[in-house]
C-alpha cells in the first residue's frame, strides 16, 4: 500500500480532490461568491469573516492564509474576488497563487463594471475551469506525495488506546514514504513538551519547540490563567481527564513515533518531508484553516468520544471544504453513531482486533479516501464561514 490515485499538478504536487474555488479576498464578497458558485455547479465558495478593520499582523496572516488556500494541491482553479476597495491587494494575491501553478482569474466589482457583471464574469470563469478540471484523470502516485494534518477532539481516557494509535500509524507510514504530517494544538503540548523534545531532529528544532510552547503558555499566564495541573474542557472531564498533562500525553499519540522535523508558524508550509508542529490554537476552525493553507490535502480527526461524537459535522465541519476530514473513533459507546464517522477502531477496546490489525485496516481506508472515496462529511451541504485566526484588536 504505497500508492494512491491522485491528480498530478504542474508544480509537482498532487491533489486528492479537484476543486474549483470561489475565493473572496474580503468578507464583503461572500454573497457574490455564493451567487457565482450557485451558478457554476460543482464549484466551492470559501466564505470567511476577514474584513478591512484589522491591523497589519492580522491582515498579513489573512492574506497568507487565503493565498495558501488558493494554492492547496486539492484546488484545480481559483476565481479570486475583490470589491474594488481593498486591504489585502487582490492583484498581488492572484500573482502569488498563479506562481504556485494553480490557474487563477481575478474579478472585481469595479473592474467588471458592476456587481451583476462581476457575478456573470465569475460564473463564466468558474465554468471554464470546471470543464478543464473534469478532463483530468487520477493516476497512481506514491504515498510520499501526501501531506496529512492530524487533530484530536472529545479527548478521553480511551483516546490513546485505539483512535490515536491508528492515526499515528498512518502518520508514520506517510512520513516513511517521504511525505509530510502536521499537528498543532500548541496548548495541548504543554505538560508533555519534554517528551516531544526528545524526538526533535536537531538541537535547533528542540529549541524552536520549547520556545513556541513557552511563548504560548506565557500568553495564557498573561491573561491570569495557569492551565498546568488543570483546565481540560468540561467534555474532557466528563470523559475522565483531569489535567492538561493527561490531555497532552494522549494528544501526542496521534503524531506517531517519527522525529519532529520542524516547528511552523501559522499557515507556514513545511520546507521538506517529515513531521511538523504548527503553532496554532486548538479550535478546529483556526487549526484546520492553518493546516489547509500549509498544503495539507487530507485531515484525520481522531475523536475520543463524548458529546462531540454525537454531531454529524460539529466540530469537524469547522474546516475548509477543499480538504476532506477523515473522522475516527475508538469509543465503543459511539458504535451506533458510525454514520458520522469514517473509521471505527473500537474493536481494539472490545478485544476483537489487535491494535496492529486496526492500524493496517485504517491505512487501507486512508488510501481509499485519498484515492477518491468520499468521507461522511463530504456528503453534507452545510456551509461554514471560515473564521480567520486573529490576535489583534478590530478598529
Short mmCIF file of C-alpha atoms in Angstrom, two decimals:
data_model
loop_
_atom_site.label_atom_id
_atom_site.label_comp_id
_atom_site.label_asym_id
_atom_site.label_seq_id
_atom_site.Cartn_x
_atom_site.Cartn_y
_atom_site.Cartn_z
CA UNK A 1 0.00 0.00 0.00
CA UNK A 2 2.50 2.57 -1.18
CA UNK A 3 0.36 4.32 -3.80
CA UNK A 4 -2.86 6.27 -4.08
CA UNK A 5 -4.80 7.62 -7.06
CA UNK A 6 -4.45 11.37 -7.28
CA UNK A 7 -4.29 14.37 -9.59
CA UNK A 8 -0.84 15.33 -10.84
CA UNK A 9 -0.20 19.09 -10.58
CA UNK A 10 2.16 21.02 -12.89
CA UNK A 11 4.30 22.09 -9.92
CA UNK A 12 4.93 18.50 -8.83
CA UNK A 13 2.29 18.45 -6.09
CA UNK A 14 -0.61 16.03 -6.01
CA UNK A 15 -4.29 16.61 -5.30
CA UNK A 16 -6.67 14.09 -3.80
CA UNK A 17 -9.64 16.27 -4.79
CA UNK A 18 -10.10 18.53 -7.82
CA UNK A 19 -11.98 21.61 -6.66
CA UNK A 20 -12.60 24.92 -8.40
CA UNK A 21 -12.79 27.51 -5.62
CA UNK A 22 -14.54 30.84 -5.46
CA UNK A 23 -12.29 32.76 -3.08
CA UNK A 24 -13.28 36.18 -1.71
CA UNK A 25 -10.40 38.44 -0.72
CA UNK A 26 -12.70 40.17 1.77
CA UNK A 27 -15.87 39.10 3.58
CA UNK A 28 -17.83 41.77 1.67
CA UNK A 29 -17.60 39.44 -1.36
CA UNK A 30 -19.08 36.37 0.39
CA UNK A 31 -22.56 36.81 -1.06
CA UNK A 32 -21.09 37.31 -4.51
CA UNK A 33 -19.05 34.11 -4.06
CA UNK A 34 -22.21 32.17 -3.19
CA UNK A 35 -24.04 33.57 -6.22
CA UNK A 36 -21.20 32.56 -8.51
CA UNK A 37 -20.98 29.06 -7.00
CA UNK A 38 -24.76 28.59 -7.27
CA UNK A 39 -24.47 29.36 -10.99
CA UNK A 40 -21.41 27.14 -11.56
CA UNK A 41 -22.39 23.72 -10.23
CA UNK A 42 -19.50 21.92 -8.62
CA UNK A 43 -17.51 24.98 -7.61
CA UNK A 44 -16.86 25.65 -3.93
CA UNK A 45 -17.16 29.07 -2.25
CA UNK A 46 -14.64 29.61 0.55
CA UNK A 47 -16.54 32.06 2.72
CA UNK A 48 -14.71 33.82 5.55
CA UNK A 49 -15.04 36.64 8.06
CA UNK A 50 -11.99 38.80 7.32
CA UNK A 51 -12.78 42.46 6.67
CA UNK A 52 -10.86 45.70 6.41
CA UNK A 53 -10.92 46.75 10.06
CA UNK A 54 -7.92 44.70 11.18
CA UNK A 55 -4.37 45.78 11.89
CA UNK A 56 -1.32 44.75 9.87
CA UNK A 57 -0.36 41.48 11.64
CA UNK A 58 -3.88 40.08 11.22
CA UNK A 59 -4.12 41.39 7.65
CA UNK A 60 -0.80 39.75 6.78
CA UNK A 61 -1.91 36.46 8.32
CA UNK A 62 -5.25 36.57 6.50
CA UNK A 63 -3.54 37.28 3.19
CA UNK A 64 -1.07 34.40 3.53
CA UNK A 65 -3.89 32.09 4.66
CA UNK A 66 -6.05 32.91 1.63
CA UNK A 67 -3.12 32.56 -0.75
CA UNK A 68 -2.32 29.23 0.89
CA UNK A 69 -5.89 28.02 0.41
CA UNK A 70 -5.82 29.03 -3.25
CA UNK A 71 -2.51 27.19 -3.67
CA UNK A 72 -3.63 23.99 -1.92
CA UNK A 73 -2.93 20.90 -4.08
CA UNK A 74 -6.62 19.94 -3.97
CA UNK A 75 -7.51 23.09 -5.92
CA UNK A 76 -7.67 22.88 -9.73
CA UNK A 77 -8.56 26.54 -10.23
CA UNK A 78 -9.41 29.73 -8.34
CA UNK A 79 -11.82 32.55 -9.10
CA UNK A 80 -10.48 35.30 -6.85
CA UNK A 81 -12.99 38.01 -5.92
CA UNK A 82 -12.38 41.61 -4.96
CA UNK A 83 -14.66 44.59 -4.42
CA UNK A 84 -12.51 47.40 -5.72
CA UNK A 85 -11.68 48.97 -2.39
CA UNK A 86 -9.41 46.53 -0.64
CA UNK A 87 -6.86 45.95 2.09
CA UNK A 88 -5.20 42.70 1.01
CA UNK A 89 -4.04 43.57 -2.56
CA UNK A 90 -6.04 41.11 -4.73
CA UNK A 91 -3.69 41.61 -7.71
CA UNK A 92 -0.69 40.54 -5.65
CA UNK A 93 -2.62 37.60 -4.20
CA UNK A 94 -3.57 36.44 -7.69
CA UNK A 95 0.07 36.56 -8.74
CA UNK A 96 1.15 34.51 -5.73
CA UNK A 97 -1.49 31.85 -6.34
CA UNK A 98 -0.57 31.70 -10.03
CA UNK A 99 3.10 31.33 -9.09
CA UNK A 100 2.17 28.09 -7.26
CA UNK A 101 0.93 26.67 -10.58
CA UNK A 102 -2.79 26.99 -9.83
CA UNK A 103 -4.89 28.66 -12.56
CA UNK A 104 -6.46 31.84 -11.18
CA UNK A 105 -8.69 34.59 -12.50
CA UNK A 106 -9.19 37.81 -10.56
CA UNK A 107 -12.58 39.51 -10.80
CA UNK A 108 -13.52 42.74 -9.05
CA UNK A 109 -16.79 44.63 -8.96
CA UNK A 110 -15.17 47.83 -10.19
CA UNK A 111 -13.15 46.02 -12.84
CA UNK A 112 -16.16 44.14 -14.19
CA UNK A 113 -18.30 47.27 -14.33
CA UNK A 114 -20.77 46.38 -11.60
CA UNK A 115 -21.92 43.73 -9.16
CA UNK A 116 -24.06 41.67 -11.52
CA UNK A 117 -21.44 41.82 -14.26
CA UNK A 118 -18.87 40.55 -11.76
CA UNK A 119 -21.13 37.60 -10.94
CA UNK A 120 -21.57 36.79 -14.64
CA UNK A 121 -17.82 37.01 -15.25
CA UNK A 122 -17.17 34.84 -12.20
CA UNK A 123 -19.59 32.17 -13.34
CA UNK A 124 -18.06 32.10 -16.80
CA UNK A 125 -14.56 31.75 -15.35
CA UNK A 126 -15.64 29.04 -12.91
CA UNK A 127 -17.43 27.04 -15.61
CA UNK A 128 -14.36 27.16 -17.86
CA UNK A 129 -12.16 25.93 -15.00
CA UNK A 130 -14.67 23.20 -14.10
CA UNK A 131 -14.65 21.96 -17.69
CA UNK A 132 -10.86 21.66 -17.66
CA UNK A 133 -10.86 20.02 -14.24
CA UNK A 134 -13.37 17.41 -15.45
CA UNK A 135 -10.86 16.26 -18.08
CA UNK A 136 -8.20 15.47 -15.51
CA UNK A 137 -7.79 11.81 -14.57
CA UNK A 138 -6.49 10.23 -11.40
CA UNK A 139 -3.16 8.46 -11.77
CA UNK A 140 -1.15 6.22 -9.41
CA UNK A 141 1.12 8.35 -7.22
CA UNK A 142 3.47 7.46 -4.35
CA UNK A 143 2.18 7.84 -0.81
CA UNK A 144 5.04 10.24 -0.18
CA UNK A 145 3.26 12.91 -2.22
CA UNK A 146 0.73 13.33 0.58
CA UNK A 147 0.63 15.88 3.39
CA UNK A 148 -1.73 14.92 6.22
CA UNK A 149 -2.96 17.08 9.08
CA UNK A 150 -3.99 15.43 12.35
CA UNK A 151 -6.19 16.68 15.17
CA UNK A 152 -7.89 15.15 18.18
CA UNK A 153 -11.16 16.10 19.82
CA UNK A 154 -13.50 14.91 22.55
CA UNK A 155 -10.36 13.73 24.30
CA UNK A 156 -10.95 10.95 26.82
CA UNK A 157 -9.05 8.32 28.77
CA UNK A 158 -9.85 5.96 25.92
CA UNK A 159 -8.36 8.19 23.18
CA UNK A 160 -4.81 6.89 23.29
CA UNK A 161 -5.92 3.25 23.37
CA UNK A 162 -7.38 2.94 19.85
CA UNK A 163 -8.21 6.01 17.74
CA UNK A 164 -4.95 7.88 18.30
CA UNK A 165 -2.63 4.86 17.72
CA UNK A 166 -4.21 4.00 14.36
CA UNK A 167 -3.89 7.67 13.36
CA UNK A 168 -0.23 7.67 14.40
CA UNK A 169 0.33 4.54 12.30
CA UNK A 170 -0.87 6.35 9.18
CA UNK A 171 1.31 9.36 10.04
CA UNK A 172 4.37 7.11 10.35
CA UNK A 173 3.62 5.41 7.02
CA UNK A 174 3.18 8.70 5.16
CA UNK A 175 6.44 10.04 6.59
CA UNK A 176 8.33 6.81 5.88
CA UNK A 177 7.19 7.09 2.25
CA UNK A 178 8.66 10.60 2.02
CA UNK A 179 5.52 12.56 2.85
CA UNK A 180 4.58 15.21 5.39
CA UNK A 181 2.41 15.37 8.50
CA UNK A 182 1.38 18.42 10.52
CA UNK A 183 -0.13 18.52 14.00
CA UNK A 184 -0.97 21.57 16.06
CA UNK A 185 -2.91 22.47 19.21
CA UNK A 186 0.07 24.12 20.90
CA UNK A 187 -1.74 24.29 24.24
CA UNK A 188 -2.08 20.51 24.11
CA UNK A 189 1.66 20.04 24.02
CA UNK A 190 2.02 21.81 27.38
CA UNK A 191 2.97 19.31 30.04
CA UNK A 192 4.42 16.84 27.54
CA UNK A 193 6.81 19.14 25.66
CA UNK A 194 9.84 17.44 27.25
CA UNK A 195 8.80 14.13 25.67
CA UNK A 196 8.26 15.68 22.26
CA UNK A 197 11.62 17.47 22.58
CA UNK A 198 13.32 14.06 22.76
CA UNK A 199 12.02 13.40 19.24
CA UNK A 200 13.46 16.63 17.81
CA UNK A 201 15.58 16.01 14.71
CA UNK A 202 18.13 18.63 15.78
CA UNK A 203 19.03 20.95 18.63
CA UNK A 204 17.51 23.84 16.66
CA UNK A 205 14.19 22.01 16.30
CA UNK A 206 14.24 21.22 20.02
CA UNK A 207 14.85 24.88 20.90
CA UNK A 208 12.18 26.06 18.45
CA UNK A 209 9.69 23.64 20.01
CA UNK A 210 10.36 24.70 23.60
CA UNK A 211 10.34 28.38 22.68
CA UNK A 212 7.00 28.02 20.89
CA UNK A 213 5.35 26.12 23.75
CA UNK A 214 6.74 28.52 26.36
CA UNK A 215 5.54 31.53 24.36
CA UNK A 216 2.05 30.07 24.10
CA UNK A 217 1.95 29.26 27.81
CA UNK A 218 3.18 32.75 28.69
CA UNK A 219 0.32 34.22 26.67
CA UNK A 220 -2.12 32.15 28.73
CA UNK A 221 -0.48 33.16 32.01
CA UNK A 222 -0.56 36.83 30.96
CA UNK A 223 -4.36 36.51 30.99
CA UNK A 224 -4.20 35.38 34.61
CA UNK A 225 -4.69 31.67 33.97
CA UNK A 226 -2.40 28.71 34.72
CA UNK A 227 -3.54 25.56 32.94
CA UNK A 228 -0.86 23.22 34.29
CA UNK A 229 -2.42 20.65 36.58
CA UNK A 230 -5.87 21.78 35.47
CA UNK A 231 -8.02 23.16 32.65
CA UNK A 232 -9.24 20.31 30.46
CA UNK A 233 -12.60 21.18 28.90
CA UNK A 234 -15.88 20.16 30.58
CA UNK A 235 -16.26 17.47 27.92
CA UNK A 236 -12.78 16.12 28.70
CA UNK A 237 -13.63 15.99 32.40
CA UNK A 238 -16.84 14.09 31.62
CA UNK A 239 -14.68 11.58 29.72
CA UNK A 240 -12.22 11.01 32.56
CA UNK A 241 -9.37 13.50 32.04
CA UNK A 242 -8.34 15.71 34.94
CA UNK A 243 -5.27 17.72 33.84
CA UNK A 244 -3.73 19.32 30.75
CA UNK A 245 -0.77 16.96 31.22
CA UNK A 246 -3.03 13.93 30.78
CA UNK A 247 -4.62 15.51 27.74
CA UNK A 248 -1.25 16.37 26.18
CA UNK A 249 0.14 12.88 26.73
CA UNK A 250 -2.80 11.42 24.84
CA UNK A 251 -2.66 14.07 22.11
CA UNK A 252 0.93 13.19 21.22
CA UNK A 253 -0.02 9.57 20.48
CA UNK A 254 -1.75 10.65 17.26
CA UNK A 255 1.56 12.11 15.97
CA UNK A 256 3.12 8.68 15.59
CA UNK A 257 6.70 7.91 16.51
CA UNK A 258 8.89 9.61 13.95
CA UNK A 259 11.30 12.51 14.65
CA UNK A 260 10.00 16.07 14.80
CA UNK A 261 11.42 17.77 11.69
CA UNK A 262 10.45 21.36 12.47
CA UNK A 263 8.13 23.94 14.00
CA UNK A 264 5.94 26.07 11.73
CA UNK A 265 4.29 29.43 12.18
CA UNK A 266 0.56 29.55 11.49
CA UNK A 267 -0.18 28.64 7.85
CA UNK A 268 3.51 28.17 7.00
CA UNK A 269 4.37 25.43 4.51
CA UNK A 270 6.95 22.83 5.53
CA UNK A 271 10.32 23.10 3.85
CA UNK A 272 10.58 19.35 3.31
CA UNK A 273 9.14 15.97 4.28
CA UNK A 274 8.67 14.85 7.87
CA UNK A 275 6.64 15.64 10.97
CA UNK A 276 5.91 19.26 11.93
CA UNK A 277 4.23 21.14 14.77
CA UNK A 278 2.29 24.22 13.67
CA UNK A 279 1.85 26.93 16.29
CA UNK A 280 -1.92 27.30 16.47
CA UNK A 281 -4.90 27.29 18.83
CA UNK A 282 -6.73 24.02 19.29
CA UNK A 283 -10.07 25.35 17.99
CA UNK A 284 -10.74 23.37 14.79
CA UNK A 285 -11.82 26.31 12.63
CA UNK A 286 -8.47 28.04 13.16
CA UNK A 287 -6.31 24.94 13.22
CA UNK A 288 -7.71 23.25 10.11
CA UNK A 289 -7.62 26.55 8.24
CA UNK A 290 -3.92 27.00 9.00
CA UNK A 291 -3.09 23.43 8.03
CA UNK A 292 -5.01 23.71 4.73
CA UNK A 293 -3.07 26.89 3.97
CA UNK A 294 0.12 24.94 4.70
CA UNK A 295 -0.75 22.43 1.97
CA UNK A 296 -2.42 19.50 3.75
CA UNK A 297 -4.53 17.54 1.26
CA UNK A 298 -6.29 15.48 3.94
CA UNK A 299 -7.13 15.73 7.64
CA UNK A 300 -7.56 12.99 10.22
CA UNK A 301 -9.76 13.92 13.17
CA UNK A 302 -9.50 11.35 15.99
CA UNK A 303 -12.37 11.71 18.45
CA UNK A 304 -12.13 10.06 21.84
CA UNK A 305 -15.89 10.21 22.30
CA UNK A 306 -18.24 12.29 24.37
CA UNK A 307 -20.76 14.82 23.09
CA UNK A 308 -18.54 15.77 20.13
CA UNK A 309 -19.16 12.36 18.60
CA UNK A 310 -22.93 12.85 18.61
CA UNK A 311 -22.89 15.51 15.88
CA UNK A 312 -22.68 14.64 12.16
CA UNK A 313 -20.50 17.67 11.43
CA UNK A 314 -19.69 19.68 14.55
CA UNK A 315 -16.89 20.09 15.36
CA UNK A 316 -15.41 18.54 12.24
CA UNK A 317 -17.34 20.81 9.86
CA UNK A 318 -15.27 23.73 11.03
CA UNK A 319 -12.76 23.15 8.26
CA UNK A 320 -12.11 24.35 4.71
CA UNK A 321 -14.33 22.28 2.40
CA UNK A 322 -11.44 21.76 -0.04
CA UNK A 323 -9.78 19.30 2.38
CA UNK A 324 -11.63 16.09 3.31
CA UNK A 325 -11.69 15.21 7.02
CA UNK A 326 -11.47 11.55 8.00
CA UNK A 327 -13.29 11.11 11.31
CA UNK A 328 -12.05 8.28 13.51
CA UNK A 329 -13.23 6.99 16.88
CA UNK A 330 -12.24 4.15 19.15
CA UNK A 331 -15.13 4.64 21.59
CA UNK A 332 -17.50 1.63 21.68
CA UNK A 333 -20.27 3.84 23.08
CA UNK A 334 -20.34 5.65 19.73
CA UNK A 335 -20.71 2.49 17.69
CA UNK A 336 -24.35 3.36 16.99
CA UNK A 337 -23.24 6.74 15.58
CA UNK A 338 -20.91 5.36 12.91
CA UNK A 339 -22.88 7.15 10.21
CA UNK A 340 -20.99 10.23 11.38
CA UNK A 341 -17.56 8.57 11.20
CA UNK A 342 -15.29 7.07 8.55
CA UNK A 343 -13.45 4.52 10.69
CA UNK A 344 -14.16 2.57 13.86
CA UNK A 345 -11.17 1.47 15.93
CA UNK A 346 -13.25 0.35 18.92
CA UNK A 347 -12.68 -3.31 18.04
CA UNK A 348 -9.35 -2.89 19.86
CA UNK A 349 -11.21 -1.90 23.04
CA UNK A 350 -13.74 -4.69 22.55
CA UNK A 351 -10.93 -7.23 22.16
CA UNK A 352 -11.91 -8.48 18.70
CA UNK A 353 -8.99 -6.93 16.83
CA UNK A 354 -5.37 -6.18 17.67
CA UNK A 355 -4.05 -2.62 17.56
CA UNK A 356 -1.82 -3.54 14.60
CA UNK A 357 -4.71 -5.10 12.68
CA UNK A 358 -6.85 -2.00 13.21
CA UNK A 359 -3.98 0.27 12.17
CA UNK A 360 -3.40 -1.63 8.93
CA UNK A 361 -7.12 -1.55 8.20
CA UNK A 362 -7.18 2.20 8.77
CA UNK A 363 -4.21 2.71 6.45
CA UNK A 364 -6.22 0.99 3.72
CA UNK A 365 -9.23 3.24 4.43
CA UNK A 366 -6.95 6.29 4.37
CA UNK A 367 -5.60 5.32 0.94
CA UNK A 368 -9.11 4.68 -0.40
CA UNK A 369 -10.22 8.17 0.72
CA UNK A 370 -7.07 9.75 -0.72
CA UNK A 371 -7.94 7.96 -3.97
CA UNK A 372 -11.41 9.49 -4.15
CA UNK A 373 -13.74 7.67 -1.77
CA UNK A 374 -15.88 10.40 -0.12
CA UNK A 375 -15.78 10.93 3.62
CA UNK A 376 -19.05 11.11 5.54
CA UNK A 377 -18.76 14.89 5.75
CA UNK A 378 -18.34 15.31 2.01
CA UNK A 379 -22.00 14.37 1.58
CA UNK A 380 -23.02 17.41 3.63
CA UNK A 381 -24.32 20.59 2.00
CA UNK A 382 -23.55 22.60 5.15
CA UNK A 383 -21.59 25.81 4.51
CA UNK A 384 -19.43 27.12 7.33
CA UNK A 385 -17.96 30.63 7.26
CA UNK A 386 -14.25 30.26 7.91
CA UNK A 387 -13.12 32.16 10.98
CA UNK A 388 -9.75 33.76 10.29
CA UNK A 389 -7.27 33.44 13.16
CA UNK A 390 -6.75 36.95 14.56
CA UNK A 391 -4.82 38.06 17.60
CA UNK A 392 -5.13 41.85 17.41
CA UNK A 393 -7.95 44.33 18.01
CA UNK A 394 -10.55 45.34 15.48
CA UNK A 395 -10.71 49.04 14.62
#
